[in-house]
CSV table of C-alpha atoms and ligand atoms in Angstrom, one decimal:
chain,number,residue,atom,x,y,z
K,1,MET,CA,19.5,16.9,-8.4
K,2,PRO,CA,15.8,17.1,-9.3
K,3,ARG,CA,13.5,15.4,-6.8
K,4,ARG,CA,12.0,12.9,-9.2
K,5,THR,CA,15.5,11.7,-10.2
K,6,SER,CA,16.6,11.2,-6.6
K,7,ASP,CA,13.4,9.5,-5.7
K,8,ARG,CA,13.9,7.0,-8.5
K,9,GLN,CA,17.6,6.5,-7.7
K,10,LEU,CA,16.9,5.7,-4.1
K,11,PHE,CA,14.0,3.5,-5.0
K,12,PHE,CA,16.1,1.5,-7.5
K,13,ARG,CA,18.9,1.1,-5.0
K,14,GLU,CA,16.5,-0.2,-2.5
K,15,PHE,CA,15.0,-2.6,-5.1
K,16,LEU,CA,18.5,-4.0,-5.6
K,17,ARG,CA,19.2,-4.2,-1.9
K,18,ASN,CA,15.7,-5.4,-0.7
K,19,PHE,CA,13.9,-6.8,-3.7
K,20,HIS,CA,11.6,-8.9,-1.5
K,21,THR,CA,10.1,-6.0,0.4
K,22,THR,CA,10.5,-3.2,-2.2
K,23,GLY,CA,8.8,-5.3,-4.8
K,24,ALA,CA,9.1,-2.8,-7.8
K,25,VAL,CA,11.9,-1.2,-9.8
K,26,LEU,CA,10.4,2.2,-9.8
K,27,PRO,CA,7.9,4.2,-7.6
K,28,SER,CA,4.2,4.0,-8.7
K,29,GLY,CA,3.1,6.0,-11.7
K,30,GLY,CA,0.6,8.9,-11.3
K,31,ARG,CA,-2.5,6.9,-12.3
K,32,LEU,CA,-1.8,4.1,-9.9
K,33,ALA,CA,-1.1,6.6,-7.1
K,34,ALA,CA,-4.3,8.6,-7.9
K,35,ALA,CA,-6.4,5.5,-7.9
K,36,LEU,CA,-5.0,4.4,-4.5
K,37,ALA,CA,-5.8,7.8,-3.1
K,38,ARG,CA,-9.3,7.9,-4.6
K,39,TYR,CA,-11.2,7.9,-1.3
K,40,VAL,CA,-9.1,10.5,0.5
K,41,ALA,CA,-11.4,13.4,-0.6
K,42,GLU,CA,-14.6,11.4,-0.2
K,43,ASN,CA,-17.5,13.3,1.5
K,44,GLY,CA,-15.3,16.0,3.0
K,45,ALA,CA,-15.5,14.6,6.6
K,46,PRO,CA,-12.3,14.8,8.6
K,47,LYS,CA,-10.4,11.5,8.2
K,48,ARG,CA,-7.6,9.5,9.8
K,49,ILE,CA,-5.6,8.0,7.0
K,50,LEU,CA,-2.9,5.3,7.2
K,51,GLU,CA,-0.6,4.7,4.2
K,52,VAL,CA,1.3,1.4,4.3
K,53,GLY,CA,4.6,1.1,2.5
K,54,PRO,CA,5.0,4.7,1.3
K,55,GLY,CA,8.5,4.1,-0.1
K,56,THR,CA,9.7,7.5,-1.6
K,57,GLY,CA,6.2,9.0,-1.3
K,58,ALA,CA,4.7,8.6,-4.8
K,59,VAL,CA,1.3,7.8,-3.4
K,60,THR,CA,1.8,10.0,-0.3
K,61,ARG,CA,2.0,13.1,-2.5
K,62,ARG,CA,-1.4,12.2,-4.0
K,63,ILE,CA,-2.9,11.7,-0.6
K,64,ILE,CA,-1.5,15.0,0.6
K,65,ALA,CA,-3.0,16.8,-2.4
K,66,ALA,CA,-6.4,15.4,-1.6
K,67,MET,CA,-6.3,15.8,2.2
K,68,GLY,CA,-8.8,18.3,3.8
K,69,PRO,CA,-7.7,20.8,6.5
K,70,ASP,CA,-8.7,18.5,9.4
K,71,ASP,CA,-7.4,15.2,7.9
K,72,ARG,CA,-4.4,13.5,9.5
K,73,ALA,CA,-2.1,10.9,8.0
K,74,ASP,CA,0.2,8.2,9.4
K,75,LEU,CA,2.8,6.5,7.2
K,76,VAL,CA,4.1,3.1,8.2
K,77,GLU,CA,7.3,2.0,6.4
K,78,LEU,CA,9.7,-0.9,7.1
K,79,ASN,CA,12.8,0.3,5.2
K,80,ASP,CA,15.0,2.6,7.3
K,81,ARG,CA,16.3,4.5,4.2
K,82,PHE,CA,12.8,5.3,3.0
K,83,VAL,CA,11.9,6.4,6.6
K,84,VAL,CA,14.9,8.8,6.6
K,85,TYR,CA,13.9,10.1,3.2
K,86,LEU,CA,10.2,10.6,4.1
K,87,ARG,CA,11.1,12.4,7.4
K,88,GLU,CA,13.4,14.8,5.3
K,89,CYS,CA,10.5,15.4,2.9
K,90,ILE,CA,8.2,16.3,5.9
K,91,ASP,CA,10.8,18.7,7.2
K,92,ASN,CA,12.0,20.3,4.0
K,93,ASP,CA,9.9,19.5,0.9
K,94,PRO,CA,7.4,22.3,0.0
K,95,GLY,CA,5.0,19.6,-1.2
K,96,PHE,CA,4.6,18.4,2.4
K,97,GLN,CA,4.1,21.8,4.0
K,98,SER,CA,0.3,21.9,3.7
K,99,VAL,CA,0.1,19.0,6.1
K,100,ALA,CA,2.9,20.0,8.6
K,101,GLY,CA,2.0,18.8,12.0
K,102,ARG,CA,-0.7,16.4,10.6
K,103,ILE,CA,1.6,13.7,9.1
K,104,ARG,CA,3.9,11.2,10.9
K,105,VAL,CA,6.2,8.4,9.8
K,106,HIS,CA,6.2,5.1,11.9
K,107,HIS,CA,9.2,2.9,11.3
K,108,CYS,CA,8.0,-0.6,11.7
K,109,ALA,CA,6.2,-3.4,9.8
K,110,ALA,CA,2.6,-2.5,9.1
K,111,GLU,CA,1.4,-5.7,10.7
K,112,GLU,CA,3.1,-4.7,14.0
K,113,LEU,CA,1.7,-1.1,14.1
K,114,VAL,CA,-0.1,-0.3,17.3
K,115,ALA,CA,-2.5,2.5,16.4
K,116,GLU,CA,-3.8,5.0,18.9
K,117,GLU,CA,-7.2,5.1,17.1
K,118,PRO,CA,-8.6,3.2,14.2
K,119,TYR,CA,-8.5,4.7,10.7
K,120,ASP,CA,-11.1,5.8,8.2
K,121,LEU,CA,-8.9,4.8,5.3
K,122,VAL,CA,-5.9,2.4,4.9
K,123,ILE,CA,-4.0,2.7,1.6
K,124,SER,CA,-1.5,-0.1,1.0
K,125,GLY,CA,1.4,-0.1,-1.5
K,126,LEU,CA,2.7,-3.4,-0.2
K,127,PRO,CA,4.1,-5.9,-2.8
K,128,LEU,CA,1.8,-8.8,-1.5
K,129,ASN,CA,2.9,-11.1,-4.4
K,130,ASN,CA,6.3,-11.4,-2.9
K,131,PHE,CA,5.2,-12.7,0.5
K,132,THR,CA,4.1,-16.1,1.7
K,133,PRO,CA,0.3,-16.8,1.9
K,134,PRO,CA,0.3,-16.8,5.7
K,135,ALA,CA,2.2,-13.5,5.7
K,136,VAL,CA,-0.4,-12.0,3.2
K,137,GLU,CA,-3.2,-13.3,5.4
K,138,ARG,CA,-1.6,-11.8,8.5
K,139,ILE,CA,-1.0,-8.5,6.8
K,140,LEU,CA,-4.4,-8.1,5.3
K,141,GLN,CA,-6.0,-9.2,8.6
K,142,ALA,CA,-3.9,-6.5,10.4
K,143,LEU,CA,-4.8,-3.8,7.9
K,144,VAL,CA,-8.5,-4.6,8.1
K,145,GLY,CA,-8.2,-4.6,11.9
K,146,LEU,CA,-6.8,-1.1,11.8
K,147,LEU,CA,-10.0,0.2,10.2
K,148,LYS,CA,-13.0,1.8,11.8
K,149,PRO,CA,-16.3,0.1,11.1
K,150,GLY,CA,-17.3,1.4,7.6
K,151,GLY,CA,-13.7,2.2,6.8
K,152,THR,CA,-12.1,1.6,3.5
K,153,LEU,CA,-9.0,-0.4,2.5
K,154,SER,CA,-7.4,0.3,-0.9
K,155,PHE,CA,-4.7,-1.9,-2.2
K,156,PHE,CA,-3.3,-3.0,-5.6
K,157,GLN,CA,-2.2,-6.1,-7.4
K,158,TYR,CA,-0.5,-6.4,-10.8
K,159,ILE,CA,-2.8,-7.9,-13.3
K,160,ALA,CA,-2.0,-11.5,-14.4
K,161,ILE,CA,1.4,-11.4,-12.8
K,162,ARG,CA,0.6,-14.3,-10.6
K,163,ARG,CA,-0.8,-16.3,-13.5
K,164,ALA,CA,2.2,-15.5,-15.7
K,165,ARG,CA,4.7,-16.4,-12.9
K,166,ALA,CA,2.8,-19.6,-12.2
K,167,LEU,CA,3.2,-20.7,-15.8
K,168,LEU,CA,7.0,-20.4,-15.4
K,169,SER,CA,7.3,-21.9,-11.9
K,170,GLY,CA,7.6,-25.2,-10.2
K,171,ARG,CA,4.9,-26.7,-7.9
K,172,LYS,CA,6.0,-25.0,-4.7
K,173,GLU,CA,6.0,-21.5,-6.2
K,174,ARG,CA,2.6,-22.2,-7.9
K,175,GLU,CA,1.2,-23.2,-4.5
K,176,ARG,CA,2.5,-20.0,-3.0
K,177,LEU,CA,1.0,-17.9,-5.7
K,178,ARG,CA,-2.4,-19.7,-5.4
K,179,GLY,CA,-2.4,-19.2,-1.6
K,180,ILE,CA,-1.8,-15.4,-2.1
K,181,GLY,CA,-4.8,-15.3,-4.5
K,182,LEU,CA,-7.0,-17.1,-2.0
K,183,ALA,CA,-5.9,-14.7,0.8
K,184,MET,CA,-6.8,-11.7,-1.3
K,185,ASP,CA,-10.1,-13.3,-2.4
K,186,ALA,CA,-11.1,-13.8,1.2
K,187,VAL,CA,-10.8,-10.0,1.8
K,188,LEU,CA,-12.4,-9.0,-1.5
K,189,ARG,CA,-15.4,-11.4,-1.5
K,190,GLY,CA,-18.5,-9.4,-0.7
K,191,ASN,CA,-16.6,-6.4,0.5
K,192,GLU,CA,-15.2,-4.9,-2.7
K,193,ILE,CA,-16.9,-1.5,-3.5
K,194,ARG,CA,-14.9,-0.6,-6.5
K,195,ARG,CA,-12.0,-1.9,-8.7
K,196,ASP,CA,-9.9,0.4,-10.9
K,197,TRP,CA,-8.1,-0.9,-13.9
K,198,ILE,CA,-4.8,0.9,-14.3
K,199,TRP,CA,-3.7,-0.1,-17.7
K,200,PRO,CA,-1.0,2.6,-18.4
K,201,ASN,CA,1.0,1.3,-15.4
K,202,VAL,CA,4.0,-1.0,-16.0
K,203,PRO,CA,2.9,-3.7,-15.3
K,204,PRO,CA,-0.9,-2.9,-15.5
K,205,ALA,CA,-2.6,-3.1,-12.1
K,206,TRP,CA,-5.9,-3.5,-10.4
K,207,VAL,CA,-6.6,-1.2,-7.5
K,208,HIS,CA,-9.1,-2.8,-5.1
K,209,HIS,CA,-11.2,-0.8,-2.7
K,210,VAL,CA,-13.0,-2.8,0.1
K,211,ARG,CA,-15.3,-1.5,2.8
K,212,PHE,CA,-16.1,-3.3,5.9
K,213,GLN,CA,-18.8,-3.2,8.5
K,214,GLN,CA,-17.9,-4.7,12.0
K,215,SER,CA,-19.3,-8.1,11.3
K,216,ASP,CA,-17.4,-8.5,8.0
K,217,ARG,CA,-14.1,-7.7,9.8
K,218,GLN,CA,-14.8,-10.4,12.3
K,219,ALA,CA,-15.6,-12.9,9.6
K,220,LEU,CA,-12.1,-12.7,7.9
K,221,PRO,CA,-10.1,-15.9,8.2
K,222,VAL,CA,-7.6,-15.9,11.0
K,223,GLU,CA,-4.4,-18.0,10.8
J,1,LIG,C1,6.1,-1.5,-4.1
J,1,LIG,S1,6.8,-0.4,-2.9
J,1,LIG,C2,5.6,0.9,-3.0
J,1,LIG,C3,6.2,2.2,-2.6
J,1,LIG,C4,5.3,3.4,-2.9
J,1,LIG,N1,4.0,3.3,-2.2
J,1,LIG,C5,5.0,3.6,-4.3
J,1,LIG,O1,3.9,3.3,-4.7
J,1,LIG,O2,5.9,4.0,-5.1
J,1,LIG,C6,6.5,-1.3,-1.4
J,1,LIG,C7,6.8,-0.5,-0.1
J,1,LIG,O3,6.4,-1.3,1.0
J,1,LIG,C8,7.4,-1.3,2.0
J,1,LIG,N2,7.1,-2.5,2.8
J,1,LIG,C9,7.3,-3.8,2.5
J,1,LIG,N3,6.8,-4.6,3.5
J,1,LIG,C10,6.4,-3.8,4.5
J,1,LIG,C11,5.7,-4.0,5.7
J,1,LIG,N4,5.5,-5.2,6.2
J,1,LIG,N5,5.4,-2.9,6.5
J,1,LIG,C12,5.6,-1.7,6.0
J,1,LIG,N6,6.2,-1.4,4.8
J,1,LIG,C13,6.6,-2.4,4.1
J,1,LIG,C14,8.7,-1.3,1.2
J,1,LIG,O4,9.8,-0.9,2.0
J,1,LIG,C15,8.3,-0.3,0.1
J,1,LIG,O5,8.5,1.0,0.5
């Protein structure tokens, strides 16, 4: 079976099985993946990269394509079926061979990852809109905490989805969505260095890139 078909089938099955954490029907499209991987090739210096929620590897493949010879990547994934799939890719997929020995999969929640060293770049594919506001705060806080000073966090959100959902929802859900917006704003405010508008994606998405110095990281709200 062609790889793309099997990726999509596995992703869709996991969407049905774990809607809450999978968060999308299909893997990310090429433009969204490329925007999330924008800073991998920046300045050519060796980097430690963390990808959060790699799923079937749509963004991972873009990261690998942009990695320099001394870059290393860790992938952290919650879903055990995606973990098995990614480990098989690392062992057998020619697209992963250029980074053999420099890429690892960690099977745990991103917010529980204990890193040996901080990262230059954290790239998140997490479906933050599906979580509670305290969970989004906790996750973003953890991701920022995994960065080196001056490191970059890239993450996405679907444009206007929260507003559209809020229009169709009751008070409790509206409050949840508002809380997620506030948690994201707290990270974005004063730290966003670039925003990519990915209109060909379904649904269209923003990719946010935020960069922190040490003092900004300490200033983030803690639960
Ligand atoms: C929207 S999918 C993105 C998959 C892939 N990055 C892509 O763009 O096609 C979200 C991914 O995040 C994973 N995930 C959800 N919550 C997680 C968590 N707390 N820690 C690590 N991975 C998580 C899901 O299992 C899923 O693989």
